[in-house]
Amino acid sequence: MTHILVVDDEPINHQLVSRALEPLNCRITSAEDGTSGTTLARSMKPDLIITDVVMPDISGYEVARQLRRDAQFISTPILILTAQSGLQDKLRAFEAGADDYLSKPFEPAELAARVSALLRRAELAAPAAAASPSQLARVIAVHSLRGGTGCSTLAVNIGISLSNLWGGTILLDLTMTAGQVALMLNQNLRRTWADIARFQAGEVDMDALNSVVSVHDCGLSFIAAPTFPEEGAALRGDTLAYALSLLKERHQYIVADLPHDFGDISIAALDAADIILLVGSPDMASVRAAAAALDVYKKLGYPLEKIKPVLNATFPRSSLAKEKIETALGMNFVASIPYVPDTVLEAINLGKPLVLEKTREPISALLEDFSFFLGKPEHKKSKPENPGETWERVYKRYQDKRRQA
Ligand SMILES: Nc1ncnc2c1ncn2[C@@H]1O[C@H](COP(=O)(O)OP(=O)(O)OP(=O)(O)O)[C@@H](O)[C@H]1O
Ligand SMILES: [Mg+2]
């Protein structure tokens, strides 16, 4: 069903617009001011946006301007509906990126006609736009409601493996209270997310983001979490959502190590994710946490295909068999990582990631193969032009397995 977002601070206008659009049989969502309008647009991705101009916080022009700067709204029709009807007002609307303009009071039939014309045009342009998602980064969010299940270890090793396999990978440490990525990569903290926290959503640009990106010797880019939790607390969910939309245009893969919660930062990353790796250990508390997370994903409307549970054994023995946990969760694990205590801990303590420094270990092979599995279909289907050692290893293991089968 076509979804329209109406941004207006006057409740009566919401009623007038809804009534005028009734014949189109659309789903209509209302936002009461400009800021909640842009936030709702980012989380709901409507097919068309109608906005008033004069609102208590930001103007409708600003709403249009901010959304147009966001890659995902480049072709979403925006109609400005306003009491001001001078030529200058109309020009400002188009300058801000609006597609159409209608003065209030409006004829209901005219609004409906303009909206359906805009929707028709957007639909005709859709095939061209639909070709682009493959150029956008695949976003992989590593999440667990319980700490200590191995999220950071997984995020770091998957980030490095994807970077080694196909390049263009950035790892985002979003655990603002106790980020570990820089430590695990043995990198000194220069700039962190704290330097992005002062920006409003639409104000972040690639220059600002580039200034906080560091690059590891292996070629993996990353943005570290701040040293002091209070520095990271200021980063807003909508600012992160906007930053993600910019980063998506410039990378092949984004791997994000998420906080163990459903706060604004987590939600922004989960919304943007193509794949959620839900990590759990084989203990009761972890299974409960995974079940609770699955429940919230469902309420957030995430498709089941987006969620990939991963079992990571962070202790030697478990009374809970993998199959039992799968039955309890109603989902199968896409990967099961064994308990390898000293190796994993040493990799963290020395800042020497497994897939870089312990390539002969079976756990590294497993992590590399799993990263390949997470790759984009167009990457997996053929040999890269200059395959690296990681790709050669993955391919050799694949061939060996086929020979054995
Ligand atoms: N497969 C494994 N085998 C043995 N130990 C593991 C394994 N995976 C993780 N660990 C250990 O579990 C601990 C937590 O790992 P990690 O920091 O990756 O988890 P996390 O979910 O990011 O935790 P945090 O709550 O700190 O964010 C580390 O000490 C690590 O050595
Ligand atoms: Mg962690």
Coordinates of C-alpha atoms and ligand atoms in Angstrom, one line a residue:
M1 CA 0.0 0.0 0.0
T2 CA 1.3 3.5 -0.9
H3 CA 2.5 5.3 2.2
I4 CA 2.3 9.1 2.6
L5 CA 3.9 11.1 5.3
V6 CA 2.2 14.4 6.2
V7 CA 4.2 17.0 8.2
D8 CA 2.1 19.8 9.7
D9 CA 1.8 21.3 13.1
E10 CA -2.0 21.9 12.8
P11 CA -4.1 18.9 13.5
I12 CA -6.9 20.2 11.3
N13 CA -4.6 20.2 8.3
H14 CA -3.9 16.5 8.8
Q15 CA -7.7 15.9 8.7
L16 CA -8.1 18.0 5.5
V17 CA -5.3 16.2 3.7
S18 CA -6.4 12.8 4.9
R19 CA -9.9 13.5 3.6
A20 CA -8.7 14.8 0.3
L21 CA -6.5 11.7 -0.3
E22 CA -9.2 9.2 0.7
P23 CA -9.9 8.3 -2.9
L24 CA -6.3 7.3 -3.4
N25 CA -6.6 4.6 -0.7
C26 CA -3.2 5.3 0.8
R27 CA -1.8 4.8 4.3
I28 CA -1.2 8.2 5.9
T29 CA 1.2 8.9 8.7
S30 CA 1.2 12.3 10.5
A31 CA 4.2 14.2 12.0
E32 CA 3.6 17.2 14.1
D33 CA 6.7 19.2 13.3
G34 CA 9.6 19.3 11.0
T35 CA 12.1 17.4 13.2
S36 CA 9.8 14.5 13.9
G37 CA 8.8 14.6 10.2
T38 CA 12.4 14.0 9.0
T39 CA 12.9 11.3 11.8
L40 CA 9.7 9.5 10.8
A41 CA 10.6 9.7 7.1
R42 CA 14.0 8.0 7.8
S43 CA 12.4 5.2 9.9
M44 CA 9.3 4.7 7.7
K45 CA 10.6 5.5 4.2
P46 CA 7.3 6.8 2.8
D47 CA 6.5 6.8 -0.9
L48 CA 5.6 10.6 -0.8
I49 CA 6.0 13.4 1.6
I50 CA 3.6 16.4 2.0
T51 CA 4.9 19.2 4.3
D52 CA 3.7 22.5 5.6
V53 CA 6.2 25.4 5.6
V54 CA 5.8 27.4 8.8
M55 CA 6.3 25.1 11.8
P56 CA 7.5 25.7 15.3
D57 CA 10.9 24.0 14.9
I58 CA 12.3 23.8 11.4
S59 CA 10.5 25.0 8.2
G60 CA 9.1 22.7 5.5
Y61 CA 11.9 24.0 3.2
E62 CA 14.4 22.7 5.7
V63 CA 12.6 19.3 5.9
A64 CA 12.8 19.1 2.1
R65 CA 16.5 20.1 2.1
Q66 CA 17.5 17.6 4.8
L67 CA 15.7 14.7 3.1
R68 CA 17.1 15.5 -0.3
R69 CA 20.6 15.3 1.1
D70 CA 19.9 11.8 2.2
A71 CA 20.6 9.2 -0.5
Q72 CA 17.4 7.2 0.3
F73 CA 15.2 10.3 -0.5
I74 CA 16.8 11.4 -3.7
S75 CA 13.8 10.4 -5.7
T76 CA 11.0 10.5 -3.1
P77 CA 8.3 13.0 -4.2
I78 CA 8.0 16.0 -1.9
L79 CA 5.0 18.3 -2.1
I80 CA 5.0 21.6 -0.2
L81 CA 1.6 22.8 1.1
T82 CA 1.5 26.3 2.4
A83 CA -0.6 29.4 3.1
Q84 CA 2.1 31.5 1.5
S85 CA 1.6 31.8 -2.2
G86 CA 4.0 34.4 -3.5
L87 CA 6.4 33.6 -6.4
Q88 CA 9.4 33.8 -4.0
D89 CA 7.7 31.2 -1.7
K90 CA 7.2 28.9 -4.7
L91 CA 10.8 29.4 -5.9
R92 CA 12.1 28.6 -2.4
A93 CA 10.1 25.4 -2.3
F94 CA 11.7 24.2 -5.6
E95 CA 15.1 25.4 -4.5
A96 CA 14.8 23.3 -1.3
G97 CA 14.2 20.2 -3.5
A98 CA 10.4 20.0 -3.5
D99 CA 8.7 18.5 -6.6
D100 CA 5.5 20.3 -6.3
Y101 CA 3.8 23.2 -4.5
L102 CA 0.2 23.9 -3.6
S103 CA -1.3 26.9 -1.7
K104 CA -3.7 26.6 1.2
P105 CA -6.7 26.6 1.2
F106 CA -6.6 23.9 -1.5
E107 CA -9.2 22.1 -3.5
P108 CA -9.2 18.4 -2.3
A109 CA -9.5 17.1 -5.8
E110 CA -6.5 19.2 -6.9
L111 CA -4.3 17.8 -4.1
A112 CA -5.4 14.2 -4.9
A113 CA -4.6 14.8 -8.6
R114 CA -1.2 16.3 -7.9
V115 CA -0.3 13.5 -5.4
S116 CA -1.3 10.8 -7.8
A117 CA 0.7 12.4 -10.7
L118 CA 3.8 12.6 -8.5
L119 CA 3.4 8.9 -7.4
R120 CA 3.0 7.8 -11.0
R121 CA 6.1 9.7 -12.1
A122 CA 8.1 8.2 -9.1
E123 CA 6.9 4.7 -10.1
L124 CA 8.0 5.1 -13.7
A125 CA 11.4 6.3 -12.5
A126 CA 11.7 3.4 -10.0
P127 CA 13.4 0.8 -12.2
A128 CA 16.4 3.1 -12.6
A129 CA 16.6 3.8 -8.9
A130 CA 16.1 0.1 -8.1
A131 CA 19.4 -0.7 -9.9
S132 CA 21.4 1.2 -7.4
P133 CA 21.0 -0.8 -4.1
S134 CA 23.6 -3.2 -5.3
Q135 CA 26.1 -0.3 -5.4
L136 CA 25.2 0.6 -1.8
A137 CA 27.0 -1.1 1.1
R138 CA 25.5 -4.2 2.6
V139 CA 25.0 -3.3 6.2
I140 CA 25.7 -6.1 8.8
A141 CA 24.7 -5.3 12.4
V142 CA 26.2 -7.5 15.1
H143 CA 23.8 -7.5 18.1
S144 CA 23.0 -9.2 21.4
L145 CA 21.0 -8.0 24.4
R146 CA 23.5 -9.7 26.6
G147 CA 27.1 -8.6 26.9
G148 CA 30.1 -10.9 26.6
T149 CA 28.7 -13.2 23.9
G150 CA 31.4 -12.3 21.4
C151 CA 29.8 -9.5 19.4
S152 CA 33.0 -7.4 19.2
T153 CA 35.2 -10.5 18.3
L154 CA 32.8 -11.4 15.5
A155 CA 32.4 -7.8 14.2
V156 CA 36.2 -7.3 14.0
N157 CA 36.9 -10.6 12.3
I158 CA 34.1 -10.3 9.9
G159 CA 35.1 -6.8 9.1
I160 CA 38.6 -7.8 8.3
S161 CA 37.6 -10.8 6.3
L162 CA 35.2 -8.9 4.1
S163 CA 37.8 -6.2 3.6
N164 CA 40.3 -8.9 2.6
L165 CA 37.8 -10.6 0.3
W166 CA 36.3 -7.7 -1.6
G167 CA 37.7 -4.4 -0.1
G168 CA 35.5 -1.4 0.5
T169 CA 34.7 -2.3 4.1
I170 CA 34.2 -0.1 7.1
L171 CA 33.8 -1.3 10.7
L172 CA 31.7 0.9 13.1
D173 CA 32.1 0.6 16.8
L174 CA 28.8 1.8 18.1
T175 CA 29.2 0.6 21.7
M176 CA 29.6 4.1 23.0
T177 CA 30.1 3.1 26.6
A178 CA 32.9 0.6 26.3
G179 CA 34.0 0.3 22.7
Q180 CA 36.6 -2.4 22.1
V181 CA 37.2 -2.3 18.3
A182 CA 40.3 0.0 18.5
L183 CA 41.8 -2.1 21.2
M184 CA 41.1 -5.3 19.3
L185 CA 42.8 -3.8 16.3
N186 CA 45.7 -2.4 18.4
Q187 CA 45.1 1.1 17.2
N188 CA 45.5 4.4 19.0
L189 CA 42.4 6.4 19.2
R190 CA 42.6 9.6 17.2
R191 CA 39.1 10.7 16.3
T192 CA 36.0 8.9 17.4
W193 CA 32.2 9.1 17.1
A194 CA 32.4 11.8 19.8
D195 CA 33.5 14.3 17.0
I196 CA 30.3 13.6 15.1
A197 CA 28.0 14.0 18.2
R198 CA 27.8 17.8 17.8
F199 CA 26.1 17.5 14.4
Q200 CA 22.4 17.6 13.7
A201 CA 21.3 14.8 11.4
G202 CA 21.3 16.7 8.1
E203 CA 24.5 18.6 8.9
V204 CA 26.9 15.7 8.8
D205 CA 28.8 15.4 5.6
M206 CA 31.5 13.2 4.1
D207 CA 34.3 15.6 5.2
A208 CA 33.1 15.3 8.8
L209 CA 32.9 11.5 8.5
N210 CA 36.2 11.1 6.8
S211 CA 37.9 13.0 9.6
V212 CA 36.9 10.3 12.1
V213 CA 37.7 7.3 9.9
S214 CA 40.9 5.5 10.7
V215 CA 42.4 2.8 8.5
H216 CA 44.1 -0.4 9.7
D217 CA 47.2 -1.7 8.0
C218 CA 45.2 -4.5 6.5
G219 CA 43.0 -2.0 4.6
L220 CA 39.9 -2.1 6.9
S221 CA 38.5 1.3 7.6
F222 CA 36.9 1.9 11.0
I223 CA 35.2 4.5 13.2
A224 CA 36.1 4.0 16.9
A225 CA 33.9 4.5 19.9
P226 CA 34.9 7.3 22.3
T227 CA 37.2 6.6 25.3
F228 CA 34.8 8.3 27.7
P229 CA 31.1 7.2 27.7
E230 CA 29.8 10.7 28.3
E231 CA 31.4 11.8 25.0
G232 CA 29.4 9.2 23.0
A233 CA 26.2 9.7 24.9
A234 CA 25.6 12.9 22.9
L235 CA 25.4 11.1 19.5
R236 CA 21.8 11.0 18.4
G237 CA 20.1 8.1 16.6
D238 CA 19.0 10.3 13.7
T239 CA 22.5 11.7 13.2
L240 CA 23.8 8.1 13.0
A241 CA 21.0 7.1 10.6
Y242 CA 22.1 10.0 8.3
A243 CA 25.8 9.1 8.7
L244 CA 25.0 5.5 7.7
S245 CA 23.1 6.7 4.6
L246 CA 26.2 8.6 3.5
L247 CA 28.6 5.7 4.3
K248 CA 26.4 3.3 2.4
E249 CA 27.1 5.2 -0.8
R250 CA 30.8 4.9 -0.4
H251 CA 31.4 1.3 0.8
Q252 CA 30.7 -2.2 -0.2
Y253 CA 30.2 -3.4 3.4
I254 CA 29.5 -1.8 6.7
V255 CA 29.9 -4.0 9.8
A256 CA 28.5 -2.5 13.0
D257 CA 29.3 -3.6 16.6
L258 CA 26.1 -2.6 18.4
P259 CA 25.4 -1.8 22.1
H260 CA 23.6 -4.6 24.0
D261 CA 20.3 -2.7 24.0
F262 CA 17.5 -1.2 21.9
G263 CA 18.5 2.4 22.4
D264 CA 18.4 5.1 19.6
I265 CA 21.9 4.1 18.3
S266 CA 21.0 0.4 18.1
I267 CA 17.7 1.1 16.4
A268 CA 19.3 3.4 13.8
A269 CA 21.8 0.7 13.0
L270 CA 19.2 -2.2 13.0
D271 CA 16.9 -0.2 10.8
A272 CA 19.7 0.4 8.3
A273 CA 20.9 -3.2 8.5
D274 CA 20.5 -5.7 5.6
I275 CA 21.6 -8.5 8.0
I276 CA 21.3 -8.7 11.7
L277 CA 23.7 -11.2 13.3
L278 CA 21.9 -12.0 16.6
V279 CA 24.7 -13.5 18.7
G280 CA 24.1 -15.8 21.7
S281 CA 26.0 -18.2 23.9
P282 CA 24.6 -21.6 24.9
D283 CA 23.3 -20.5 28.3
M284 CA 19.8 -19.8 29.6
A285 CA 20.3 -16.1 30.1
S286 CA 21.6 -15.7 26.6
V287 CA 18.8 -17.7 25.1
R288 CA 16.3 -15.6 26.9
A289 CA 18.0 -12.4 25.7
A290 CA 18.0 -13.8 22.1
A291 CA 14.3 -14.6 22.3
A292 CA 13.5 -11.1 23.7
A293 CA 15.5 -9.5 20.9
L294 CA 13.7 -11.6 18.2
D295 CA 10.4 -10.4 19.7
V296 CA 11.4 -6.8 19.4
Y297 CA 12.7 -7.3 15.8
K298 CA 9.3 -8.7 14.9
K299 CA 7.6 -5.7 16.5
L300 CA 9.9 -3.3 14.6
G301 CA 8.7 -5.0 11.4
Y302 CA 12.0 -6.5 10.3
P303 CA 11.6 -9.3 7.8
L304 CA 12.7 -12.7 9.2
E305 CA 15.3 -13.2 6.3
K306 CA 17.2 -10.2 7.7
I307 CA 17.8 -11.9 11.0
K308 CA 20.6 -14.5 11.2
P309 CA 21.2 -16.1 14.6
V310 CA 24.8 -17.0 15.5
L311 CA 25.8 -19.4 18.3
N312 CA 29.2 -18.6 20.0
A313 CA 30.5 -20.8 22.7
T314 CA 32.1 -18.5 25.2
F315 CA 32.5 -21.3 27.8
P316 CA 33.7 -24.9 27.8
R317 CA 30.6 -27.0 28.4
S318 CA 26.9 -26.4 28.1
S319 CA 23.9 -28.3 29.2
L320 CA 22.0 -26.7 26.3
A321 CA 22.3 -28.4 23.0
K322 CA 22.3 -26.3 19.9
E323 CA 19.2 -28.0 18.5
K324 CA 17.3 -27.3 21.7
I325 CA 18.1 -23.6 21.6
E326 CA 17.1 -23.6 17.9
T327 CA 13.7 -25.1 18.8
A328 CA 13.3 -22.6 21.7
L329 CA 14.0 -19.7 19.4
G330 CA 12.1 -21.1 16.4
M331 CA 15.1 -20.3 14.2
N332 CA 18.2 -22.1 13.1
F333 CA 21.8 -20.8 13.6
V334 CA 23.6 -19.8 10.5
A335 CA 27.0 -20.3 12.2
S336 CA 28.2 -22.1 15.3
I337 CA 31.5 -20.9 16.7
P338 CA 33.4 -23.3 19.0
Y339 CA 34.9 -22.5 22.4
V340 CA 38.6 -21.6 21.8
P341 CA 39.6 -19.9 25.0
D342 CA 43.3 -19.0 24.9
T343 CA 43.4 -18.2 21.2
V344 CA 40.4 -15.8 21.3
L345 CA 41.5 -14.0 24.4
E346 CA 45.1 -13.7 23.3
A347 CA 43.9 -12.1 20.0
I348 CA 42.0 -9.5 22.0
N349 CA 44.7 -8.8 24.5
L350 CA 47.5 -8.4 21.9
G351 CA 45.3 -6.6 19.4
K352 CA 46.1 -9.3 16.9
P353 CA 42.8 -10.3 15.2
L354 CA 42.4 -14.1 14.5
V355 CA 41.8 -13.8 10.8
L356 CA 45.0 -11.7 10.4
E357 CA 47.4 -13.4 12.8
K358 CA 46.2 -16.9 13.2
T359 CA 45.1 -17.9 9.8
R360 CA 45.9 -21.6 10.3
E361 CA 43.5 -21.9 13.3
P362 CA 40.2 -23.7 12.5
I363 CA 38.2 -20.8 14.2
S364 CA 39.8 -18.3 11.7
A365 CA 38.8 -20.6 8.8
L366 CA 35.3 -20.7 10.1
L367 CA 35.1 -16.9 10.5
E368 CA 36.5 -16.4 7.0
D369 CA 34.1 -18.9 5.5
F370 CA 31.2 -17.3 7.4
S371 CA 32.2 -13.8 6.2
F372 CA 32.1 -15.1 2.6
F373 CA 28.6 -16.5 3.2
L374 CA 27.6 -12.9 4.3
G375 CA 28.9 -11.4 1.0
K376 CA 26.8 -9.8 -1.7
P377 CA 25.6 -12.3 -4.3
E378 CA 27.3 -10.4 -7.1
H379 CA 30.6 -10.7 -5.2
K380 CA 30.3 -14.4 -4.5
K381 CA 29.4 -15.5 -8.0
S382 CA 32.8 -15.0 -9.6
K383 CA 36.4 -14.8 -8.8
P384 CA 37.7 -11.3 -8.0
E385 CA 40.1 -9.7 -10.5
N386 CA 42.9 -9.8 -7.9
P387 CA 41.9 -12.4 -5.4
G388 CA 43.8 -12.1 -2.1
E389 CA 45.0 -14.8 0.3
T390 CA 41.7 -14.8 2.1
W391 CA 39.7 -15.5 -1.1
E392 CA 42.2 -18.2 -2.1
R393 CA 41.8 -19.9 1.3
V394 CA 38.0 -19.8 1.3
Y395 CA 37.9 -21.1 -2.3
K396 CA 40.3 -24.0 -1.5
R397 CA 38.3 -25.0 1.5
Y398 CA 35.1 -24.9 -0.6
Q399 CA 36.7 -27.1 -3.2
D400 CA 38.0 -29.6 -0.6
K401 CA 34.6 -29.9 0.9
R402 CA 33.0 -30.5 -2.5
R403 CA 35.6 -33.2 -3.2
Q404 CA 34.8 -34.9 0.1
A405 CA 31.1 -34.8 -0.5
Ligands
LIG1 N1 34.5 -18.6 20.7 C1 35.0 -18.2 21.8 N2 35.8 -19.0 22.6 C2 36.3 -18.6 23.7 N3 36.2 -17.4 24.3 C3 35.4 -16.5 23.6 C4 34.9 -16.8 22.3 N4 34.2 -15.7 21.9 C5 34.4 -14.7 22.8 N5 35.1 -15.2 23.8 C6 35.6 -14.4 25.0 O1 34.4 -13.8 25.5 C7 34.7 -12.5 25.9 C8 33.8 -11.5 25.3 O2 34.0 -11.4 23.9 P1 33.7 -10.0 23.1 O3 34.3 -8.9 23.8 O4 33.9 -10.3 21.7 O5 32.1 -10.0 23.4 P2 31.1 -8.8 23.4 O6 29.7 -9.4 23.2 O7 31.5 -7.8 22.5 O8 31.2 -8.3 24.9 P3 30.9 -6.8 25.6 O9 29.8 -7.1 26.5 O10 32.2 -6.5 26.3 O11 30.6 -5.9 24.4 C9 36.2 -12.2 25.6 O12 36.9 -12.3 26.7 C10 36.5 -13.3 24.6 O13 37.9 -13.8 24.8
MG2 MG 31.7 -5.7 22.7

